Amino acid sequence: MSTLMAFDTSYLYFRAFFGVPSTFRAPDGRPVNAVRGTLDFIGRLIGQYRPDLIACAWDDDWRPGWRVELVPTYKAHRVVEVEGTEQESVDDDLSIQVPLIRACLSALGIPVVGVADHEADDVLASMARQHEGPGLVVTGDRDLFQLVDDDTSVVYVARGVAKHELVTPAVLAAKYRVAPERYVDFAVLRGDPSDGLPGVKGIGEKSAASLVGTYPSLESMVEAAATASSGMSPSMRSKLLADVDYLVRAREVVTCVDSLGLPPLRRTPVDDDAVSVLTSELGLGGSMTRLAQLLA
């Protein structure tokens, strides 16, 4: 069976922008550190894992309205208003590189997939669930641990591509004491400030893991919290009952949509002329050509 490697593209280019020196510039002075870093990251992982299929997931909507309606604080701290419209706060030196990254991926023949009203996380979930065979999801977002199963592993790059961790069901059990199918409940309880999800006040990772290990669902936790004779401590009962509605809404926000209609994940041949032009115009050194050789 074929192995799919699917990349969380925006995570990679944000990490590249902040991790690769800004001194990398095109001959005309444009910054290209995110471009070079993203290509190097993808090349390194393809070279290590040698997948049969590759695809880059794209954020067609980084903050879908339907998620914001459920939890208004969702990613709210990243919002800026530009000419009366809400946009993601992104450094100008990164903004100008995003279309360049897309042009490079196109020249390399790598499929770039986005879906209206959905985030890259949803695209990655749909790729993983709909692929028949092993899957590797490359990201630094812990929420995507919910995709881990016997066929799908997360290549977790939060500490860097060179120091990445391959997250499997066994790793989740050892590190968080949580089964993959319960990771969403764990994440909802714990919260994630980076996404504007507060979690349940007073519940951290250890308490969240304990609750998930004790109760089969969020509903059963709430039922126990509402029952004085359940054996749950009064303190925990109070914490869970403080905002029951939040638990339901946050679960829908955190759960990745895995049923999106996606195009076939077929690579097109590397456009050698475009690779040569982009390498020269952007001063990409060997970043582009090394990846082109891997894909040839």
PDB file of C-alpha atoms in Angstrom:
ATOM      1  CA  MET A   1       0.000   0.000   0.000  1.00  0.00           C
ATOM      2  CA  SER A   2       1.128   3.532  -0.719  1.00  0.00           C
ATOM      3  CA  THR A   3       2.273   5.864   2.065  1.00  0.00           C
ATOM      4  CA  LEU A   4       0.921   9.411   2.102  1.00  0.00           C
ATOM      5  CA  MET A   5       2.832  12.314   3.651  1.00  0.00           C
ATOM      6  CA  ALA A   6       0.615  15.366   4.145  1.00  0.00           C
ATOM      7  CA  PHE A   7       2.098  18.699   5.234  1.00  0.00           C
ATOM      8  CA  ASP A   8       0.553  21.406   7.415  1.00  0.00           C
ATOM      9  CA  THR A   9       1.920  24.081   5.106  1.00  0.00           C
ATOM     10  CA  SER A  10       1.146  27.183   7.128  1.00  0.00           C
ATOM     11  CA  TYR A  11       2.724  25.682  10.238  1.00  0.00           C
ATOM     12  CA  LEU A  12       5.872  24.955   8.262  1.00  0.00           C
ATOM     13  CA  TYR A  13       6.188  28.395   6.735  1.00  0.00           C
ATOM     14  CA  PHE A  14       5.508  30.160  10.036  1.00  0.00           C
ATOM     15  CA  ARG A  15       8.174  28.027  11.677  1.00  0.00           C
ATOM     16  CA  ALA A  16      10.580  28.678   8.803  1.00  0.00           C
ATOM     17  CA  PHE A  17       9.974  32.430   8.943  1.00  0.00           C
ATOM     18  CA  PHE A  18      10.783  32.642  12.637  1.00  0.00           C
ATOM     19  CA  GLY A  19      13.499  29.973  12.607  1.00  0.00           C
ATOM     20  CA  VAL A  20      15.512  30.717   9.473  1.00  0.00           C
ATOM     21  CA  PRO A  21      17.658  33.892   9.467  1.00  0.00           C
ATOM     22  CA  SER A  22      16.000  36.906   7.868  1.00  0.00           C
ATOM     23  CA  THR A  23      19.280  37.633   6.113  1.00  0.00           C
ATOM     24  CA  PHE A  24      18.245  35.214   3.375  1.00  0.00           C
ATOM     25  CA  ARG A  25      17.141  37.568   0.618  1.00  0.00           C
ATOM     26  CA  ALA A  26      16.423  37.412  -3.089  1.00  0.00           C
ATOM     27  CA  PRO A  27      18.731  39.378  -5.398  1.00  0.00           C
ATOM     28  CA  ASP A  28      16.104  42.139  -5.496  1.00  0.00           C
ATOM     29  CA  GLY A  29      16.040  42.340  -1.683  1.00  0.00           C
ATOM     30  CA  ARG A  30      12.831  40.430  -0.984  1.00  0.00           C
ATOM     31  CA  PRO A  31      12.961  38.163   2.090  1.00  0.00           C
ATOM     32  CA  VAL A  32      12.986  34.449   1.228  1.00  0.00           C
ATOM     33  CA  ASN A  33      13.807  32.823   4.573  1.00  0.00           C
ATOM     34  CA  ALA A  34      10.316  31.275   4.848  1.00  0.00           C
ATOM     35  CA  VAL A  35      10.499  30.037   1.260  1.00  0.00           C
ATOM     36  CA  ARG A  36      13.881  28.405   1.715  1.00  0.00           C
ATOM     37  CA  GLY A  37      13.009  26.988   5.119  1.00  0.00           C
ATOM     38  CA  THR A  38       9.724  25.471   3.958  1.00  0.00           C
ATOM     39  CA  LEU A  39      11.372  23.800   0.962  1.00  0.00           C
ATOM     40  CA  ASP A  40      14.206  22.495   3.129  1.00  0.00           C
ATOM     41  CA  PHE A  41      11.761  21.120   5.718  1.00  0.00           C
ATOM     42  CA  ILE A  42       9.713  19.300   3.089  1.00  0.00           C
ATOM     43  CA  GLY A  43      12.831  17.991   1.366  1.00  0.00           C
ATOM     44  CA  ARG A  44      14.354  16.693   4.574  1.00  0.00           C
ATOM     45  CA  LEU A  45      11.232  14.775   5.582  1.00  0.00           C
ATOM     46  CA  ILE A  46      10.588  13.358   2.119  1.00  0.00           C
ATOM     47  CA  GLY A  47      14.199  12.246   1.992  1.00  0.00           C
ATOM     48  CA  GLN A  48      13.910  10.549   5.376  1.00  0.00           C
ATOM     49  CA  TYR A  49      10.519   8.848   4.978  1.00  0.00           C
ATOM     50  CA  ARG A  50      10.344   8.359   1.188  1.00  0.00           C
ATOM     51  CA  PRO A  51       6.514   8.532   0.925  1.00  0.00           C
ATOM     52  CA  ASP A  52       4.746   7.383  -2.226  1.00  0.00           C
ATOM     53  CA  LEU A  53       2.294  10.313  -2.193  1.00  0.00           C
ATOM     54  CA  ILE A  54       2.770  13.856  -0.921  1.00  0.00           C
ATOM     55  CA  ALA A  55       0.405  16.795  -0.551  1.00  0.00           C
ATOM     56  CA  CYS A  56       0.378  20.210   1.078  1.00  0.00           C
ATOM     57  CA  ALA A  57      -2.732  21.263   2.988  1.00  0.00           C
ATOM     58  CA  TRP A  58      -3.624  24.944   2.708  1.00  0.00           C
ATOM     59  CA  ASP A  59      -5.616  27.275   4.946  1.00  0.00           C
ATOM     60  CA  ASP A  60      -8.361  28.526   2.630  1.00  0.00           C
ATOM     61  CA  ASP A  61     -10.003  29.891   5.778  1.00  0.00           C
ATOM     62  CA  TRP A  62      -7.721  30.124   8.799  1.00  0.00           C
ATOM     63  CA  ARG A  63     -10.608  31.085  11.141  1.00  0.00           C
ATOM     64  CA  PRO A  64     -13.878  29.634   9.815  1.00  0.00           C
ATOM     65  CA  GLY A  65     -16.984  31.575  10.807  1.00  0.00           C
ATOM     66  CA  TRP A  66     -18.790  28.461  11.985  1.00  0.00           C
ATOM     67  CA  ARG A  67     -16.049  27.787  14.538  1.00  0.00           C
ATOM     68  CA  VAL A  68     -16.085  31.413  15.708  1.00  0.00           C
ATOM     69  CA  GLU A  69     -19.867  31.218  16.203  1.00  0.00           C
ATOM     70  CA  LEU A  70     -19.322  28.266  18.525  1.00  0.00           C
ATOM     71  CA  VAL A  71     -16.421  29.795  20.476  1.00  0.00           C
ATOM     72  CA  PRO A  72     -16.018  33.550  19.791  1.00  0.00           C
ATOM     73  CA  THR A  73     -12.523  33.632  21.321  1.00  0.00           C
ATOM     74  CA  TYR A  74     -11.267  31.118  18.741  1.00  0.00           C
ATOM     75  CA  LYS A  75      -8.030  32.611  17.349  1.00  0.00           C
ATOM     76  CA  ALA A  76      -9.383  36.076  18.216  1.00  0.00           C
ATOM     77  CA  HIS A  77      -5.984  37.251  19.467  1.00  0.00           C
ATOM     78  CA  ARG A  78      -4.569  36.821  15.944  1.00  0.00           C
ATOM     79  CA  VAL A  79      -7.144  39.072  14.283  1.00  0.00           C
ATOM     80  CA  VAL A  80      -6.384  42.521  12.881  1.00  0.00           C
ATOM     81  CA  GLU A  81      -8.800  44.766  11.007  1.00  0.00           C
ATOM     82  CA  VAL A  82      -7.648  45.893   7.572  1.00  0.00           C
ATOM     83  CA  GLU A  83      -9.906  48.224   5.590  1.00  0.00           C
ATOM     84  CA  GLY A  84     -12.963  47.045   7.502  1.00  0.00           C
ATOM     85  CA  THR A  85     -12.255  43.319   7.162  1.00  0.00           C
ATOM     86  CA  GLU A  86     -10.789  40.909   9.696  1.00  0.00           C
ATOM     87  CA  GLN A  87      -7.512  39.317   8.690  1.00  0.00           C
ATOM     88  CA  GLU A  88      -4.866  37.203  10.357  1.00  0.00           C
ATOM     89  CA  SER A  89      -2.022  39.172  11.900  1.00  0.00           C
ATOM     90  CA  VAL A  90       0.986  38.228   9.791  1.00  0.00           C
ATOM     91  CA  ASP A  91       4.332  39.973   9.493  1.00  0.00           C
ATOM     92  CA  ASP A  92       4.627  41.799   6.150  1.00  0.00           C
ATOM     93  CA  ASP A  93       7.903  40.017   5.406  1.00  0.00           C
ATOM     94  CA  LEU A  94       6.066  36.696   5.682  1.00  0.00           C
ATOM     95  CA  SER A  95       2.948  37.814   3.787  1.00  0.00           C
ATOM     96  CA  ILE A  96       4.937  38.550   0.646  1.00  0.00           C
ATOM     97  CA  GLN A  97       6.543  35.107   0.806  1.00  0.00           C
ATOM     98  CA  VAL A  98       3.345  33.055   1.002  1.00  0.00           C
ATOM     99  CA  PRO A  99       2.490  33.347  -2.726  1.00  0.00           C
ATOM    100  CA  LEU A 100       6.147  32.618  -3.539  1.00  0.00           C
ATOM    101  CA  ILE A 101       5.940  29.388  -1.520  1.00  0.00           C
ATOM    102  CA  ARG A 102       2.818  28.413  -3.423  1.00  0.00           C
ATOM    103  CA  ALA A 103       4.540  29.159  -6.745  1.00  0.00           C
ATOM    104  CA  CYS A 104       7.471  26.955  -5.748  1.00  0.00           C
ATOM    105  CA  LEU A 105       5.198  24.064  -4.749  1.00  0.00           C
ATOM    106  CA  SER A 106       3.367  24.398  -8.061  1.00  0.00           C
ATOM    107  CA  ALA A 107       6.637  24.299 -10.015  1.00  0.00           C
ATOM    108  CA  LEU A 108       7.606  21.158  -8.113  1.00  0.00           C
ATOM    109  CA  GLY A 109       4.317  19.493  -9.011  1.00  0.00           C
ATOM    110  CA  ILE A 110       3.257  19.054  -5.377  1.00  0.00           C
ATOM    111  CA  PRO A 111      -0.534  19.123  -4.941  1.00  0.00           C
ATOM    112  CA  VAL A 112      -1.696  22.019  -2.775  1.00  0.00           C
ATOM    113  CA  VAL A 113      -5.184  21.446  -1.373  1.00  0.00           C
ATOM    114  CA  GLY A 114      -7.494  23.863   0.417  1.00  0.00           C
ATOM    115  CA  VAL A 115     -11.241  23.821   0.972  1.00  0.00           C
ATOM    116  CA  ALA A 116     -13.519  26.845   1.379  1.00  0.00           C
ATOM    117  CA  ASP A 117     -14.689  27.578   4.941  1.00  0.00           C
ATOM    118  CA  HIS A 118     -12.201  25.095   6.381  1.00  0.00           C
ATOM    119  CA  GLU A 119      -8.727  25.117   7.831  1.00  0.00           C
ATOM    120  CA  ALA A 120      -5.706  23.102   6.805  1.00  0.00           C
ATOM    121  CA  ASP A 121      -6.375  20.875   9.849  1.00  0.00           C
ATOM    122  CA  ASP A 122      -9.649  19.758   8.273  1.00  0.00           C
ATOM    123  CA  VAL A 123      -7.925  19.105   4.957  1.00  0.00           C
ATOM    124  CA  LEU A 124      -5.237  17.048   6.697  1.00  0.00           C
ATOM    125  CA  ALA A 125      -7.874  15.056   8.587  1.00  0.00           C
ATOM    126  CA  SER A 126      -9.770  14.345   5.378  1.00  0.00           C
ATOM    127  CA  MET A 127      -6.575  13.299   3.599  1.00  0.00           C
ATOM    128  CA  ALA A 128      -5.606  10.942   6.417  1.00  0.00           C
ATOM    129  CA  ARG A 129      -9.028   9.349   6.850  1.00  0.00           C
ATOM    130  CA  GLN A 130      -9.722   8.946   3.138  1.00  0.00           C
ATOM    131  CA  HIS A 131      -6.314   7.539   2.193  1.00  0.00           C
ATOM    132  CA  GLU A 132      -6.140   3.765   2.002  1.00  0.00           C
ATOM    133  CA  GLY A 133      -2.784   2.940   3.489  1.00  0.00           C
ATOM    134  CA  PRO A 134      -0.230   4.398   5.893  1.00  0.00           C
ATOM    135  CA  GLY A 135      -0.349   8.143   6.462  1.00  0.00           C
ATOM    136  CA  LEU A 136       2.132  10.626   7.907  1.00  0.00           C
ATOM    137  CA  VAL A 137       0.743  14.030   8.930  1.00  0.00           C
ATOM    138  CA  VAL A 138       3.463  16.661   9.340  1.00  0.00           C
ATOM    139  CA  THR A 139       2.530  19.397  11.821  1.00  0.00           C
ATOM    140  CA  GLY A 140       3.421  21.116  15.063  1.00  0.00           C
ATOM    141  CA  ASP A 141      -0.223  21.346  16.131  1.00  0.00           C
ATOM    142  CA  ARG A 142      -1.081  18.961  18.967  1.00  0.00           C
ATOM    143  CA  ASP A 143      -4.775  18.988  18.079  1.00  0.00           C
ATOM    144  CA  LEU A 144      -3.931  16.776  15.115  1.00  0.00           C
ATOM    145  CA  PHE A 145      -2.966  13.993  17.510  1.00  0.00           C
ATOM    146  CA  GLN A 146      -6.657  13.092  17.213  1.00  0.00           C
ATOM    147  CA  LEU A 147      -5.803  11.622  13.780  1.00  0.00           C
ATOM    148  CA  VAL A 148      -3.368   9.053  15.153  1.00  0.00           C
ATOM    149  CA  ASP A 149      -4.394   5.436  14.715  1.00  0.00           C
ATOM    150  CA  ASP A 150      -2.913   2.153  13.496  1.00  0.00           C
ATOM    151  CA  ASP A 151      -2.524   3.615   9.988  1.00  0.00           C
ATOM    152  CA  THR A 152      -1.795   7.291  10.669  1.00  0.00           C
ATOM    153  CA  SER A 153       1.113   8.802  12.592  1.00  0.00           C
ATOM    154  CA  VAL A 154       1.864  12.464  13.245  1.00  0.00           C
ATOM    155  CA  VAL A 155       5.326  13.737  12.403  1.00  0.00           C
ATOM    156  CA  TYR A 156       5.394  16.307  15.204  1.00  0.00           C
ATOM    157  CA  VAL A 157       7.794  19.142  14.366  1.00  0.00           C
ATOM    158  CA  ALA A 158       7.102  21.619  17.187  1.00  0.00           C
ATOM    159  CA  ARG A 159      10.697  21.243  18.376  1.00  0.00           C
ATOM    160  CA  GLY A 160      12.070  21.462  14.860  1.00  0.00           C
ATOM    161  CA  VAL A 161      12.177  19.200  11.837  1.00  0.00           C
ATOM    162  CA  ALA A 162      15.547  17.722  12.809  1.00  0.00           C
ATOM    163  CA  LYS A 163      14.229  16.911  16.302  1.00  0.00           C
ATOM    164  CA  HIS A 164      10.759  15.792  15.254  1.00  0.00           C
ATOM    165  CA  GLU A 165       8.833  13.099  17.072  1.00  0.00           C
ATOM    166  CA  LEU A 166       6.850  10.341  15.390  1.00  0.00           C
ATOM    167  CA  VAL A 167       3.600  10.207  17.356  1.00  0.00           C
ATOM    168  CA  THR A 168       1.842   6.848  17.349  1.00  0.00           C
ATOM    169  CA  PRO A 169      -0.896   5.425  19.612  1.00  0.00           C
ATOM    170  CA  ALA A 170       1.816   4.042  21.888  1.00  0.00           C
ATOM    171  CA  VAL A 171       3.491   7.450  22.180  1.00  0.00           C
ATOM    172  CA  LEU A 172       0.179   9.124  23.059  1.00  0.00           C
ATOM    173  CA  ALA A 173      -0.515   6.525  25.711  1.00  0.00           C
ATOM    174  CA  ALA A 174       2.956   6.935  27.231  1.00  0.00           C
ATOM    175  CA  LYS A 175       3.136  10.735  27.046  1.00  0.00           C
ATOM    176  CA  TYR A 176      -0.437  11.801  27.807  1.00  0.00           C
ATOM    177  CA  ARG A 177      -2.076   8.597  29.090  1.00  0.00           C
ATOM    178  CA  VAL A 178      -4.779   9.199  26.481  1.00  0.00           C
ATOM    179  CA  ALA A 179      -6.016   7.045  23.607  1.00  0.00           C
ATOM    180  CA  PRO A 180      -6.127   8.822  20.218  1.00  0.00           C
ATOM    181  CA  GLU A 181      -9.909   8.555  19.961  1.00  0.00           C
ATOM    182  CA  ARG A 182     -10.195  10.477  23.249  1.00  0.00           C
ATOM    183  CA  TYR A 183      -7.645  13.171  22.409  1.00  0.00           C
ATOM    184  CA  VAL A 184     -10.347  15.693  21.471  1.00  0.00           C
ATOM    185  CA  ASP A 185     -11.988  15.373  24.905  1.00  0.00           C
ATOM    186  CA  PHE A 186      -8.567  15.758  26.541  1.00  0.00           C
ATOM    187  CA  ALA A 187      -7.816  18.871  24.462  1.00  0.00           C
ATOM    188  CA  VAL A 188     -11.205  20.436  25.209  1.00  0.00           C
ATOM    189  CA  LEU A 189     -10.706  20.040  28.954  1.00  0.00           C
ATOM    190  CA  ARG A 190      -7.095  21.255  28.906  1.00  0.00           C
ATOM    191  CA  GLY A 191      -7.658  24.122  26.485  1.00  0.00           C
ATOM    192  CA  ASP A 192      -5.187  25.747  24.115  1.00  0.00           C
ATOM    193  CA  PRO A 193      -4.364  29.446  24.622  1.00  0.00           C
ATOM    194  CA  SER A 194      -2.603  29.575  21.243  1.00  0.00           C
ATOM    195  CA  ASP A 195      -5.997  28.969  19.607  1.00  0.00           C
ATOM    196  CA  GLY A 196      -8.026  31.072  22.020  1.00  0.00           C
ATOM    197  CA  LEU A 197      -9.592  28.019  23.666  1.00  0.00           C
ATOM    198  CA  PRO A 198      -9.618  28.565  27.426  1.00  0.00           C
ATOM    199  CA  GLY A 199     -10.408  25.001  28.462  1.00  0.00           C
ATOM    200  CA  VAL A 200     -12.078  24.306  31.791  1.00  0.00           C
ATOM    201  CA  LYS A 201     -10.742  26.656  34.452  1.00  0.00           C
ATOM    202  CA  GLY A 202      -8.658  24.793  36.997  1.00  0.00           C
ATOM    203  CA  ILE A 203      -8.133  21.687  34.855  1.00  0.00           C
ATOM    204  CA  GLY A 204      -4.646  21.064  33.489  1.00  0.00           C
ATOM    205  CA  GLU A 205      -3.109  18.171  31.552  1.00  0.00           C
ATOM    206  CA  LYS A 206      -2.952  15.754  34.492  1.00  0.00           C
ATOM    207  CA  SER A 207      -6.537  16.367  35.575  1.00  0.00           C
ATOM    208  CA  ALA A 208      -7.758  16.194  31.979  1.00  0.00           C
ATOM    209  CA  ALA A 209      -5.981  12.881  31.404  1.00  0.00           C
ATOM    210  CA  SER A 210      -7.391  11.485  34.640  1.00  0.00           C
ATOM    211  CA  LEU A 211     -10.941  12.470  33.704  1.00  0.00           C
ATOM    212  CA  VAL A 212     -10.614  11.006  30.216  1.00  0.00           C
ATOM    213  CA  GLY A 213      -9.238   7.784  31.679  1.00  0.00           C
ATOM    214  CA  THR A 214     -12.084   7.536  34.178  1.00  0.00           C
ATOM    215  CA  TYR A 215     -15.111   8.518  32.087  1.00  0.00           C
ATOM    216  CA  PRO A 216     -15.972   7.283  28.568  1.00  0.00           C
ATOM    217  CA  SER A 217     -17.214  10.662  27.289  1.00  0.00           C
ATOM    218  CA  LEU A 218     -17.620  14.338  28.120  1.00  0.00           C
ATOM    219  CA  GLU A 219     -21.324  13.665  28.669  1.00  0.00           C
ATOM    220  CA  SER A 220     -20.581  11.036  31.296  1.00  0.00           C
ATOM    221  CA  MET A 221     -18.208  13.458  33.067  1.00  0.00           C
ATOM    222  CA  VAL A 222     -20.935  16.095  33.205  1.00  0.00           C
ATOM    223  CA  GLU A 223     -23.445  13.519  34.431  1.00  0.00           C
ATOM    224  CA  ALA A 224     -21.065  12.524  37.231  1.00  0.00           C
ATOM    225  CA  ALA A 225     -20.442  16.177  38.049  1.00  0.00           C
ATOM    226  CA  ALA A 226     -24.185  16.749  38.371  1.00  0.00           C
ATOM    227  CA  THR A 227     -24.604  13.770  40.696  1.00  0.00           C
ATOM    228  CA  ALA A 228     -23.466  14.352  44.266  1.00  0.00           C
ATOM    229  CA  SER A 229     -23.125  10.618  44.940  1.00  0.00           C
ATOM    230  CA  SER A 230     -20.974   9.921  41.851  1.00  0.00           C
ATOM    231  CA  GLY A 231     -17.694   9.870  43.735  1.00  0.00           C
ATOM    232  CA  MET A 232     -16.267  12.820  41.828  1.00  0.00           C
ATOM    233  CA  SER A 233     -14.713  15.384  44.157  1.00  0.00           C
ATOM    234  CA  PRO A 234     -16.789  18.489  44.930  1.00  0.00           C
ATOM    235  CA  SER A 235     -13.995  20.669  43.524  1.00  0.00           C
ATOM    236  CA  MET A 236     -13.938  18.831  40.182  1.00  0.00           C
ATOM    237  CA  ARG A 237     -17.726  18.771  40.028  1.00  0.00           C
ATOM    238  CA  SER A 238     -17.771  22.541  40.458  1.00  0.00           C
ATOM    239  CA  LYS A 239     -15.178  23.077  37.728  1.00  0.00           C
ATOM    240  CA  LEU A 240     -17.000  20.938  35.178  1.00  0.00           C
ATOM    241  CA  LEU A 241     -20.420  22.420  35.917  1.00  0.00           C
ATOM    242  CA  ALA A 242     -19.163  26.009  35.659  1.00  0.00           C
ATOM    243  CA  ASP A 243     -19.602  26.038  31.871  1.00  0.00           C
ATOM    244  CA  VAL A 244     -21.123  22.835  30.551  1.00  0.00           C
ATOM    245  CA  ASP A 245     -22.171  24.482  27.312  1.00  0.00           C
ATOM    246  CA  TYR A 246     -18.535  25.363  26.570  1.00  0.00           C
ATOM    247  CA  LEU A 247     -17.577  21.682  26.589  1.00  0.00           C
ATOM    248  CA  VAL A 248     -20.060  20.867  23.842  1.00  0.00           C
ATOM    249  CA  ARG A 249     -19.187  23.877  21.706  1.00  0.00           C
ATOM    250  CA  ALA A 250     -15.438  23.464  22.117  1.00  0.00           C
ATOM    251  CA  ARG A 251     -15.595  19.798  21.174  1.00  0.00           C
ATOM    252  CA  GLU A 252     -17.061  20.723  17.792  1.00  0.00           C
ATOM    253  CA  VAL A 253     -14.410  23.404  17.315  1.00  0.00           C
ATOM    254  CA  VAL A 254     -11.513  21.093  18.171  1.00  0.00           C
ATOM    255  CA  THR A 255     -12.766  18.123  16.155  1.00  0.00           C
ATOM    256  CA  CYS A 256     -11.260  18.154  12.664  1.00  0.00           C
ATOM    257  CA  VAL A 257     -13.647  17.682   9.759  1.00  0.00           C
ATOM    258  CA  ASP A 258     -12.532  14.496   8.000  1.00  0.00           C
ATOM    259  CA  SER A 259     -15.223  14.179   5.324  1.00  0.00           C
ATOM    260  CA  LEU A 260     -14.292  16.979   2.913  1.00  0.00           C
ATOM    261  CA  GLY A 261     -14.434  16.321  -0.801  1.00  0.00           C
ATOM    262  CA  LEU A 262     -10.835  16.376  -2.024  1.00  0.00           C
ATOM    263  CA  PRO A 263      -9.287  16.189  -5.478  1.00  0.00           C
ATOM    264  CA  PRO A 264      -7.045  13.237  -6.355  1.00  0.00           C
ATOM    265  CA  LEU A 265      -3.645  13.717  -4.726  1.00  0.00           C
ATOM    266  CA  ARG A 266      -1.617  13.327  -7.889  1.00  0.00           C
ATOM    267  CA  ARG A 267       1.730  14.980  -8.421  1.00  0.00           C
ATOM    268  CA  THR A 268       2.463  16.581 -11.767  1.00  0.00           C
ATOM    269  CA  PRO A 269       5.940  16.442 -13.306  1.00  0.00           C
ATOM    270  CA  VAL A 270       8.514  18.879 -11.976  1.00  0.00           C
ATOM    271  CA  ASP A 271       8.645  21.971 -14.193  1.00  0.00           C
ATOM    272  CA  ASP A 272      12.416  22.222 -14.580  1.00  0.00           C
ATOM    273  CA  ASP A 273      12.256  25.597 -16.328  1.00  0.00           C
ATOM    274  CA  ALA A 274      10.099  27.110 -13.576  1.00  0.00           C
ATOM    275  CA  VAL A 275      12.379  25.612 -10.919  1.00  0.00           C
ATOM    276  CA  SER A 276      15.389  27.191 -12.604  1.00  0.00           C
ATOM    277  CA  VAL A 277      13.722  30.595 -12.944  1.00  0.00           C
ATOM    278  CA  LEU A 278      12.458  30.672  -9.354  1.00  0.00           C
ATOM    279  CA  THR A 279      15.801  29.496  -7.991  1.00  0.00           C
ATOM    280  CA  SER A 280      17.582  32.295  -9.830  1.00  0.00           C
ATOM    281  CA  GLU A 281      15.037  35.073  -9.228  1.00  0.00           C
ATOM    282  CA  LEU A 282      14.614  34.293  -5.527  1.00  0.00           C
ATOM    283  CA  GLY A 283      18.168  33.271  -4.755  1.00  0.00           C
ATOM    284  CA  LEU A 284      17.069  29.940  -3.312  1.00  0.00           C
ATOM    285  CA  GLY A 285      20.441  28.242  -3.502  1.00  0.00           C
ATOM    286  CA  GLY A 286      20.013  24.481  -3.410  1.00  0.00           C
ATOM    287  CA  SER A 287      16.690  24.471  -1.521  1.00  0.00           C
ATOM    288  CA  MET A 288      14.563  24.205  -4.650  1.00  0.00           C
ATOM    289  CA  THR A 289      16.853  22.057  -6.772  1.00  0.00           C
ATOM    290  CA  ARG A 290      17.471  19.473  -4.029  1.00  0.00           C
ATOM    291  CA  LEU A 291      13.741  18.991  -3.581  1.00  0.00           C
ATOM    292  CA  ALA A 292      13.237  18.838  -7.353  1.00  0.00           C
ATOM    293  CA  GLN A 293      15.797  16.037  -7.559  1.00  0.00           C
ATOM    294  CA  LEU A 294      14.015  14.085  -4.819  1.00  0.00           C
ATOM    295  CA  LEU A 295      10.742  14.387  -6.708  1.00  0.00           C
ATOM    296  CA  ALA A 296      12.122  13.591 -10.162  1.00  0.00           C
TER     297      ALA A 296
END
